[in-house]
Amino acid sequence: MNINQIHFIYIDEIFARDAVMDLYLILMTARLAGLASWRASYLIAALTGGLYAALSYLPEWGFLTSAPVQCAAGIGLALLAFGREENLIRLTILFFAVSSGFAGFVLALRLCAARRPDIFHGVLYHDYFLCLAAAACVYIFSYIISAFGFRAAAGLRVSGGLARVRISILGRASECVALLDSGNTLRDGGQPVLIISPEILNLLFPPELLGIFTPERLKSPPDLAEPVMRVCPELRPRLIPYHAVGVSAGLLLTVSSDWIETGGARYLRPRVALSPTRLGGDYQALWGGGF
C-alpha cells in the first residue's frame, strides 16, 4: 500500500469532518449576527470548506496549508455563505472570530489533557471528541453573548438597537430580529404593534393564508381583511391607520398573535401588522415597545 492509497482511504473522513465543522461555525456566525437560521449558501460554503480541507492533506496540494492561503480560504467561505448580505465585512470578521474561538477551545482542551493525563486518560486527544467539546464551548459562549448581550443593549434603550423576538401565531412559533424604532408609535388599544416583514410570513402562517399574502395583495391591505377573516376568523384581522416618511396616511392589516417574547418579557395577544414591503437587511420586524 503506497502513501497515495493511505491518503485516499481517509480523504472522505477528512472531507465530512471539516464540512460539518465549517457548517457549524457558519451557523454560529449567523446566530450571532441575527441572520436566517438556514440558507442553502451555508451548506455550499461548508461543502467547499470540506473539499479544501481534504485537498490540503494531499502531498501535491500542501501549499493550501500556508497561512496566506488559509486566510484567503476563510474569506472565500465567508463570501460563499454571506455574500448576499449587506454587512459582508462585519460578517466576515465575525466568522473569523468564531473560527478563532473554536480553534482556541480546541487548543485549550489539548493543553488540559496534556497537563492532567490522570484525569482525562488521553480521551481529549481524539479529534472527534475535541471538535465536539469545542463546539459545545462555542455554542455556550454564543448563547451567552446572544442572551445577555441583547439584554444589556436593551437596557440602554438605544434607538436603532436590534433584539431577538419570538412570535407565536396560531400556535406556530418562530424567531426573528427586530429593530427598536423609537419613531414607531403604532399602537392598538394602547399596546405596541409589532410590524413584520413579508419574508417571514411563511414561518408564522399556515399554507392556506400564504396563498392570500401574495406580494401584490400585501400592497393593498384593505383587500386582505375579508379573505383572512373567512379563512382564519380567530386571527381577528383589523385595519389600523399609520403614518410614515413619504406616506401621509395609510392602512396596515393587523392580526392577533398568541404572544410575543423579547428582552425577557412576554406580551400576551398583541397585534401584529403585516408590512407590504421588506423592512431591512439586518432585521425582519419593527418594534416600538420596550426590549
mmCIF file of C-alpha atoms in Angstrom:
data_model
loop_
_atom_site.group_PDB
_atom_site.id
_atom_site.type_symbol
_atom_site.label_atom_id
_atom_site.label_comp_id
_atom_site.label_asym_id
_atom_site.label_seq_id
_atom_site.Cartn_x
_atom_site.Cartn_y
_atom_site.Cartn_z
ATOM 1 C CA MET A 1 0.000 0.000 0.000
ATOM 2 C CA ASN A 2 1.575 3.297 -1.053
ATOM 3 C CA ILE A 3 1.127 6.734 0.530
ATOM 4 C CA ASN A 4 -1.432 7.860 -2.049
ATOM 5 C CA GLN A 5 -3.676 4.928 -1.129
ATOM 6 C CA ILE A 6 -3.399 5.822 2.536
ATOM 7 C CA HIS A 7 -4.469 9.384 1.840
ATOM 8 C CA PHE A 8 -7.459 8.350 -0.241
ATOM 9 C CA ILE A 9 -8.682 5.884 2.388
ATOM 10 C CA TYR A 10 -9.163 8.759 4.830
ATOM 11 C CA ILE A 11 -9.945 11.580 2.427
ATOM 12 C CA ASP A 12 -13.717 11.093 2.723
ATOM 13 C CA GLU A 13 -13.482 11.176 6.501
ATOM 14 C CA ILE A 14 -11.498 14.417 6.422
ATOM 15 C CA PHE A 15 -13.988 15.964 3.985
ATOM 16 C CA ALA A 16 -17.010 15.017 6.128
ATOM 17 C CA ARG A 17 -15.442 16.138 9.413
ATOM 18 C CA ASP A 18 -14.361 19.554 8.163
ATOM 19 C CA ALA A 19 -17.586 20.164 6.246
ATOM 20 C CA VAL A 20 -19.584 19.563 9.424
ATOM 21 C CA MET A 21 -17.249 21.819 11.417
ATOM 22 C CA ASP A 22 -17.465 24.618 8.833
ATOM 23 C CA LEU A 23 -21.254 24.357 8.716
ATOM 24 C CA TYR A 24 -21.387 24.615 12.491
ATOM 25 C CA LEU A 25 -19.153 27.709 12.533
ATOM 26 C CA ILE A 26 -21.238 29.347 9.790
ATOM 27 C CA LEU A 27 -24.461 28.658 11.694
ATOM 28 C CA MET A 28 -22.974 30.101 14.882
ATOM 29 C CA THR A 29 -21.916 33.212 12.959
ATOM 30 C CA ALA A 30 -25.424 33.565 11.537
ATOM 31 C CA ARG A 31 -26.897 33.123 15.002
ATOM 32 C CA LEU A 32 -24.742 35.868 16.499
ATOM 33 C CA ALA A 33 -25.469 38.193 13.580
ATOM 34 C CA GLY A 34 -29.218 37.585 13.785
ATOM 35 C CA LEU A 35 -29.449 36.194 10.258
ATOM 36 C CA ALA A 36 -31.720 33.489 8.919
ATOM 37 C CA SER A 37 -31.083 30.193 10.727
ATOM 38 C CA TRP A 38 -30.657 28.241 7.464
ATOM 39 C CA ARG A 39 -29.798 29.031 3.860
ATOM 40 C CA ALA A 40 -28.553 26.890 1.000
ATOM 41 C CA SER A 41 -25.453 29.092 0.766
ATOM 42 C CA TYR A 42 -24.410 27.892 4.240
ATOM 43 C CA LEU A 43 -24.313 24.289 3.047
ATOM 44 C CA ILE A 44 -22.488 25.196 -0.183
ATOM 45 C CA ALA A 45 -19.818 27.052 1.796
ATOM 46 C CA ALA A 46 -19.440 24.166 4.255
ATOM 47 C CA LEU A 47 -19.024 21.583 1.494
ATOM 48 C CA THR A 48 -16.446 23.816 -0.172
ATOM 49 C CA GLY A 49 -14.591 24.070 3.130
ATOM 50 C CA GLY A 50 -14.619 20.300 3.476
ATOM 51 C CA LEU A 51 -13.194 19.937 -0.031
ATOM 52 C CA TYR A 52 -10.466 22.475 0.756
ATOM 53 C CA ALA A 53 -9.513 20.589 3.915
ATOM 54 C CA ALA A 54 -9.416 17.256 2.088
ATOM 55 C CA LEU A 55 -7.217 18.622 -0.702
ATOM 56 C CA SER A 56 -4.812 20.200 1.797
ATOM 57 C CA TYR A 57 -3.935 16.714 3.100
ATOM 58 C CA LEU A 58 -2.719 15.561 -0.299
ATOM 59 C CA PRO A 59 1.062 15.877 -0.839
ATOM 60 C CA GLU A 60 0.710 17.728 -4.145
ATOM 61 C CA TRP A 61 -1.663 20.270 -2.541
ATOM 62 C CA GLY A 62 0.445 21.002 0.515
ATOM 63 C CA PHE A 63 0.651 24.715 -0.330
ATOM 64 C CA LEU A 64 -3.002 25.007 0.812
ATOM 65 C CA THR A 65 -1.821 24.820 4.428
ATOM 66 C CA SER A 66 0.193 28.043 4.207
ATOM 67 C CA ALA A 67 -1.124 30.951 6.276
ATOM 68 C CA PRO A 68 -1.929 33.309 3.340
ATOM 69 C CA VAL A 69 -3.889 30.595 1.522
ATOM 70 C CA GLN A 70 -5.762 29.644 4.693
ATOM 71 C CA CYS A 71 -6.690 33.281 5.245
ATOM 72 C CA ALA A 72 -7.888 33.598 1.656
ATOM 73 C CA ALA A 73 -9.867 30.373 2.038
ATOM 74 C CA GLY A 74 -11.596 31.729 5.142
ATOM 75 C CA ILE A 75 -12.573 34.891 3.298
ATOM 76 C CA GLY A 76 -13.833 32.771 0.420
ATOM 77 C CA LEU A 77 -16.028 30.702 2.733
ATOM 78 C CA ALA A 78 -17.489 33.853 4.243
ATOM 79 C CA LEU A 79 -18.237 35.173 0.746
ATOM 80 C CA LEU A 80 -19.968 31.940 -0.214
ATOM 81 C CA ALA A 81 -22.035 31.857 2.966
ATOM 82 C CA PHE A 82 -22.895 35.546 3.411
ATOM 83 C CA GLY A 83 -22.206 37.075 0.005
ATOM 84 C CA ARG A 84 -25.768 38.366 -0.362
ATOM 85 C CA GLU A 85 -25.813 40.140 2.994
ATOM 86 C CA GLU A 86 -25.341 43.888 3.269
ATOM 87 C CA ASN A 87 -22.763 43.891 6.093
ATOM 88 C CA LEU A 88 -20.396 41.420 4.467
ATOM 89 C CA ILE A 89 -17.205 42.825 6.002
ATOM 90 C CA ARG A 90 -18.593 42.656 9.536
ATOM 91 C CA LEU A 91 -19.911 39.145 8.933
ATOM 92 C CA THR A 92 -16.519 38.051 7.620
ATOM 93 C CA ILE A 93 -14.788 39.429 10.714
ATOM 94 C CA LEU A 94 -17.357 37.718 12.927
ATOM 95 C CA PHE A 95 -16.843 34.421 11.084
ATOM 96 C CA PHE A 96 -13.079 34.662 11.665
ATOM 97 C CA ALA A 97 -13.704 35.487 15.335
ATOM 98 C CA VAL A 98 -15.981 32.458 15.805
ATOM 99 C CA SER A 99 -13.489 30.221 13.976
ATOM 100 C CA SER A 100 -10.618 31.532 16.086
ATOM 101 C CA GLY A 101 -12.649 30.927 19.224
ATOM 102 C CA PHE A 102 -13.299 27.353 18.126
ATOM 103 C CA ALA A 103 -9.588 26.774 17.464
ATOM 104 C CA GLY A 104 -8.758 28.350 20.809
ATOM 105 C CA PHE A 105 -11.078 25.988 22.657
ATOM 106 C CA VAL A 106 -9.516 23.009 20.846
ATOM 107 C CA LEU A 107 -6.028 24.160 21.872
ATOM 108 C CA ALA A 108 -7.130 24.761 25.459
ATOM 109 C CA LEU A 109 -8.617 21.287 25.693
ATOM 110 C CA ARG A 110 -5.422 19.746 24.296
ATOM 111 C CA LEU A 111 -3.358 21.586 26.919
ATOM 112 C CA CYS A 112 -5.705 20.412 29.669
ATOM 113 C CA ALA A 113 -5.295 16.827 28.528
ATOM 114 C CA ALA A 114 -1.507 17.184 28.363
ATOM 115 C CA ARG A 115 -1.279 18.678 31.855
ATOM 116 C CA ARG A 116 -3.656 16.252 33.560
ATOM 117 C CA PRO A 117 -3.494 12.889 31.789
ATOM 118 C CA ASP A 118 -4.538 11.238 35.068
ATOM 119 C CA ILE A 119 -7.957 12.900 34.755
ATOM 120 C CA PHE A 120 -8.561 12.817 31.022
ATOM 121 C CA HIS A 121 -6.828 9.492 30.288
ATOM 122 C CA GLY A 122 -5.982 10.707 26.807
ATOM 123 C CA VAL A 123 -9.601 10.938 25.653
ATOM 124 C CA LEU A 124 -9.219 14.593 24.684
ATOM 125 C CA TYR A 125 -6.520 13.690 22.207
ATOM 126 C CA HIS A 126 -9.151 12.154 19.953
ATOM 127 C CA ASP A 127 -10.010 14.651 17.204
ATOM 128 C CA TYR A 128 -13.725 13.917 17.242
ATOM 129 C CA PHE A 129 -14.039 14.439 20.966
ATOM 130 C CA LEU A 130 -12.008 17.633 20.708
ATOM 131 C CA CYS A 131 -14.278 19.013 17.989
ATOM 132 C CA LEU A 132 -17.429 18.075 19.875
ATOM 133 C CA ALA A 133 -16.199 19.604 23.121
ATOM 134 C CA ALA A 134 -15.020 22.783 21.378
ATOM 135 C CA ALA A 135 -18.350 23.049 19.526
ATOM 136 C CA ALA A 136 -20.182 22.850 22.852
ATOM 137 C CA CYS A 137 -17.982 25.621 24.260
ATOM 138 C CA VAL A 138 -18.608 27.842 21.231
ATOM 139 C CA TYR A 139 -22.352 27.231 21.472
ATOM 140 C CA ILE A 140 -22.455 28.138 25.162
ATOM 141 C CA PHE A 141 -20.345 31.231 24.517
ATOM 142 C CA SER A 142 -22.567 32.349 21.605
ATOM 143 C CA TYR A 143 -25.676 31.744 23.707
ATOM 144 C CA ILE A 144 -24.308 33.940 26.487
ATOM 145 C CA ILE A 145 -23.490 36.705 24.012
ATOM 146 C CA SER A 146 -26.910 36.440 22.345
ATOM 147 C CA ALA A 147 -28.893 36.305 25.556
ATOM 148 C CA PHE A 148 -27.052 38.769 27.752
ATOM 149 C CA GLY A 149 -25.606 40.973 25.014
ATOM 150 C CA PHE A 150 -29.015 41.784 23.554
ATOM 151 C CA ARG A 151 -30.487 42.188 27.000
ATOM 152 C CA ALA A 152 -27.727 44.592 28.045
ATOM 153 C CA ALA A 153 -28.245 46.602 24.873
ATOM 154 C CA ALA A 154 -31.943 46.657 25.634
ATOM 155 C CA GLY A 155 -31.236 48.245 28.990
ATOM 156 C CA LEU A 156 -29.517 51.145 27.258
ATOM 157 C CA ARG A 157 -32.681 51.901 25.281
ATOM 158 C CA VAL A 158 -30.681 52.963 22.263
ATOM 159 C CA SER A 159 -32.809 53.759 19.220
ATOM 160 C CA GLY A 160 -31.856 51.539 16.328
ATOM 161 C CA GLY A 161 -30.784 48.607 18.542
ATOM 162 C CA LEU A 162 -31.528 45.054 17.458
ATOM 163 C CA ALA A 163 -33.048 42.287 19.535
ATOM 164 C CA ARG A 164 -34.294 38.769 19.017
ATOM 165 C CA VAL A 165 -38.060 38.447 19.124
ATOM 166 C CA ARG A 166 -40.068 35.240 19.375
ATOM 167 C CA ILE A 167 -43.558 35.317 17.887
ATOM 168 C CA SER A 168 -46.380 32.774 18.127
ATOM 169 C CA ILE A 169 -49.376 32.955 15.797
ATOM 170 C CA LEU A 170 -51.955 30.174 15.594
ATOM 171 C CA GLY A 171 -49.605 28.012 17.635
ATOM 172 C CA ARG A 172 -46.742 28.433 15.148
ATOM 173 C CA ALA A 173 -43.725 29.968 16.913
ATOM 174 C CA SER A 174 -40.694 31.450 15.207
ATOM 175 C CA GLU A 175 -37.809 33.800 15.943
ATOM 176 C CA CYS A 176 -36.673 36.913 14.100
ATOM 177 C CA VAL A 177 -34.602 40.057 14.637
ATOM 178 C CA ALA A 178 -36.461 43.281 15.375
ATOM 179 C CA LEU A 179 -35.295 46.874 15.166
ATOM 180 C CA LEU A 180 -36.146 49.088 18.126
ATOM 181 C CA ASP A 181 -37.749 52.025 16.365
ATOM 182 C CA SER A 182 -38.366 54.921 18.753
ATOM 183 C CA GLY A 183 -40.321 56.651 15.996
ATOM 184 C CA ASN A 184 -42.712 53.729 15.691
ATOM 185 C CA THR A 185 -45.782 54.852 17.633
ATOM 186 C CA LEU A 186 -48.109 52.273 16.120
ATOM 187 C CA ARG A 187 -50.500 51.145 18.868
ATOM 188 C CA ASP A 188 -53.675 49.140 19.168
ATOM 189 C CA GLY A 189 -55.637 49.581 22.383
ATOM 190 C CA GLY A 190 -52.576 51.243 23.907
ATOM 191 C CA GLN A 191 -50.395 48.187 23.255
ATOM 192 C CA PRO A 192 -47.412 48.285 20.846
ATOM 193 C CA VAL A 193 -47.909 46.632 17.465
ATOM 194 C CA LEU A 194 -45.118 44.528 16.004
ATOM 195 C CA ILE A 195 -44.630 45.112 12.267
ATOM 196 C CA ILE A 196 -43.265 42.067 10.434
ATOM 197 C CA SER A 197 -41.612 41.790 7.034
ATOM 198 C CA PRO A 198 -43.086 39.624 4.227
ATOM 199 C CA GLU A 199 -40.108 37.212 4.145
ATOM 200 C CA ILE A 200 -41.051 35.625 7.498
ATOM 201 C CA LEU A 201 -44.764 35.163 6.834
ATOM 202 C CA ASN A 202 -44.168 31.556 5.769
ATOM 203 C CA LEU A 203 -42.780 30.819 9.246
ATOM 204 C CA LEU A 204 -45.868 32.085 11.061
ATOM 205 C CA PHE A 205 -48.919 31.380 8.919
ATOM 206 C CA PRO A 206 -50.425 28.174 7.508
ATOM 207 C CA PRO A 207 -50.340 27.462 3.746
ATOM 208 C CA GLU A 208 -53.967 28.477 3.210
ATOM 209 C CA LEU A 209 -53.104 32.015 4.312
ATOM 210 C CA LEU A 210 -49.845 32.225 2.369
ATOM 211 C CA GLY A 211 -51.920 31.957 -0.807
ATOM 212 C CA ILE A 212 -53.644 35.164 0.289
ATOM 213 C CA PHE A 213 -50.499 37.002 1.397
ATOM 214 C CA THR A 214 -49.010 37.425 -2.061
ATOM 215 C CA PRO A 215 -46.680 40.402 -2.734
ATOM 216 C CA GLU A 216 -49.322 42.073 -4.887
ATOM 217 C CA ARG A 217 -52.139 41.686 -2.365
ATOM 218 C CA LEU A 218 -49.972 42.804 0.567
ATOM 219 C CA LYS A 219 -49.694 46.190 -1.138
ATOM 220 C CA SER A 220 -53.473 46.574 -0.750
ATOM 221 C CA PRO A 221 -54.233 45.826 2.938
ATOM 222 C CA PRO A 222 -57.965 46.708 2.722
ATOM 223 C CA ASP A 223 -58.442 43.842 0.258
ATOM 224 C CA LEU A 224 -56.910 41.320 2.683
ATOM 225 C CA ALA A 225 -59.146 41.707 5.723
ATOM 226 C CA GLU A 226 -62.190 39.886 4.355
ATOM 227 C CA PRO A 227 -60.304 36.838 2.902
ATOM 228 C CA VAL A 228 -58.305 36.425 6.131
ATOM 229 C CA MET A 229 -61.478 36.609 8.220
ATOM 230 C CA ARG A 230 -63.072 33.958 6.042
ATOM 231 C CA VAL A 231 -60.132 31.533 6.248
ATOM 232 C CA CYS A 232 -58.990 32.163 9.866
ATOM 233 C CA PRO A 233 -61.513 34.187 11.868
ATOM 234 C CA GLU A 234 -59.504 33.503 15.052
ATOM 235 C CA LEU A 235 -56.867 35.938 13.773
ATOM 236 C CA ARG A 236 -59.411 38.774 14.138
ATOM 237 C CA PRO A 237 -57.965 40.811 11.235
ATOM 238 C CA ARG A 238 -58.297 44.549 11.560
ATOM 239 C CA LEU A 239 -57.013 47.569 9.664
ATOM 240 C CA ILE A 240 -55.230 50.339 11.539
ATOM 241 C CA PRO A 241 -54.011 53.697 10.177
ATOM 242 C CA TYR A 242 -50.342 54.634 10.125
ATOM 243 C CA HIS A 243 -48.076 57.473 9.024
ATOM 244 C CA ALA A 244 -44.565 57.113 7.642
ATOM 245 C CA VAL A 245 -41.959 59.137 5.811
ATOM 246 C CA GLY A 246 -43.333 59.815 2.360
ATOM 247 C CA VAL A 247 -46.747 58.433 3.325
ATOM 248 C CA SER A 248 -49.198 60.956 4.714
ATOM 249 C CA ALA A 249 -51.736 58.292 5.643
ATOM 250 C CA GLY A 250 -52.173 54.603 5.031
ATOM 251 C CA LEU A 251 -53.572 51.364 6.386
ATOM 252 C CA LEU A 252 -51.912 48.213 7.663
ATOM 253 C CA LEU A 253 -53.539 44.852 8.179
ATOM 254 C CA THR A 254 -53.085 43.560 11.724
ATOM 255 C CA VAL A 255 -53.844 40.139 13.170
ATOM 256 C CA SER A 256 -53.931 38.779 16.681
ATOM 257 C CA SER A 257 -50.919 36.792 17.897
ATOM 258 C CA ASP A 258 -50.674 34.288 20.749
ATOM 259 C CA TRP A 259 -47.725 36.040 22.348
ATOM 260 C CA ILE A 260 -44.507 37.921 21.664
ATOM 261 C CA GLU A 261 -41.326 37.497 23.712
ATOM 262 C CA THR A 262 -38.440 39.954 23.720
ATOM 263 C CA GLY A 263 -35.924 41.150 26.297
ATOM 264 C CA GLY A 264 -37.107 38.580 28.829
ATOM 265 C CA ALA A 265 -40.707 39.875 28.739
ATOM 266 C CA ARG A 266 -43.757 38.184 27.225
ATOM 267 C CA TYR A 267 -46.630 40.208 25.747
ATOM 268 C CA LEU A 268 -49.917 38.315 25.550
ATOM 269 C CA ARG A 269 -52.028 38.617 22.398
ATOM 270 C CA PRO A 270 -50.501 41.790 20.933
ATOM 271 C CA ARG A 271 -51.419 42.745 17.383
ATOM 272 C CA VAL A 272 -49.014 42.016 14.536
ATOM 273 C CA ALA A 273 -49.041 44.223 11.437
ATOM 274 C CA LEU A 274 -48.081 42.920 8.012
ATOM 275 C CA SER A 275 -45.701 45.219 6.174
ATOM 276 C CA PRO A 276 -46.413 45.387 2.430
ATOM 277 C CA THR A 277 -42.669 45.643 1.669
ATOM 278 C CA ARG A 278 -39.384 44.267 3.038
ATOM 279 C CA LEU A 279 -38.206 46.183 6.099
ATOM 280 C CA GLY A 280 -34.415 45.831 6.071
ATOM 281 C CA GLY A 281 -31.449 43.560 5.505
ATOM 282 C CA ASP A 282 -30.488 43.024 9.158
ATOM 283 C CA TYR A 283 -33.942 42.785 10.694
ATOM 284 C CA GLN A 284 -37.359 41.358 9.863
ATOM 285 C CA ALA A 285 -39.561 43.331 12.265
ATOM 286 C CA LEU A 286 -40.101 46.768 13.795
ATOM 287 C CA TRP A 287 -40.959 47.146 17.451
ATOM 288 C CA GLY A 288 -41.965 50.365 19.158
ATOM 289 C CA GLY A 289 -42.256 48.866 22.641
ATOM 290 C CA GLY A 290 -39.515 48.089 25.128
ATOM 291 C CA PHE A 291 -36.881 45.390 24.743
#
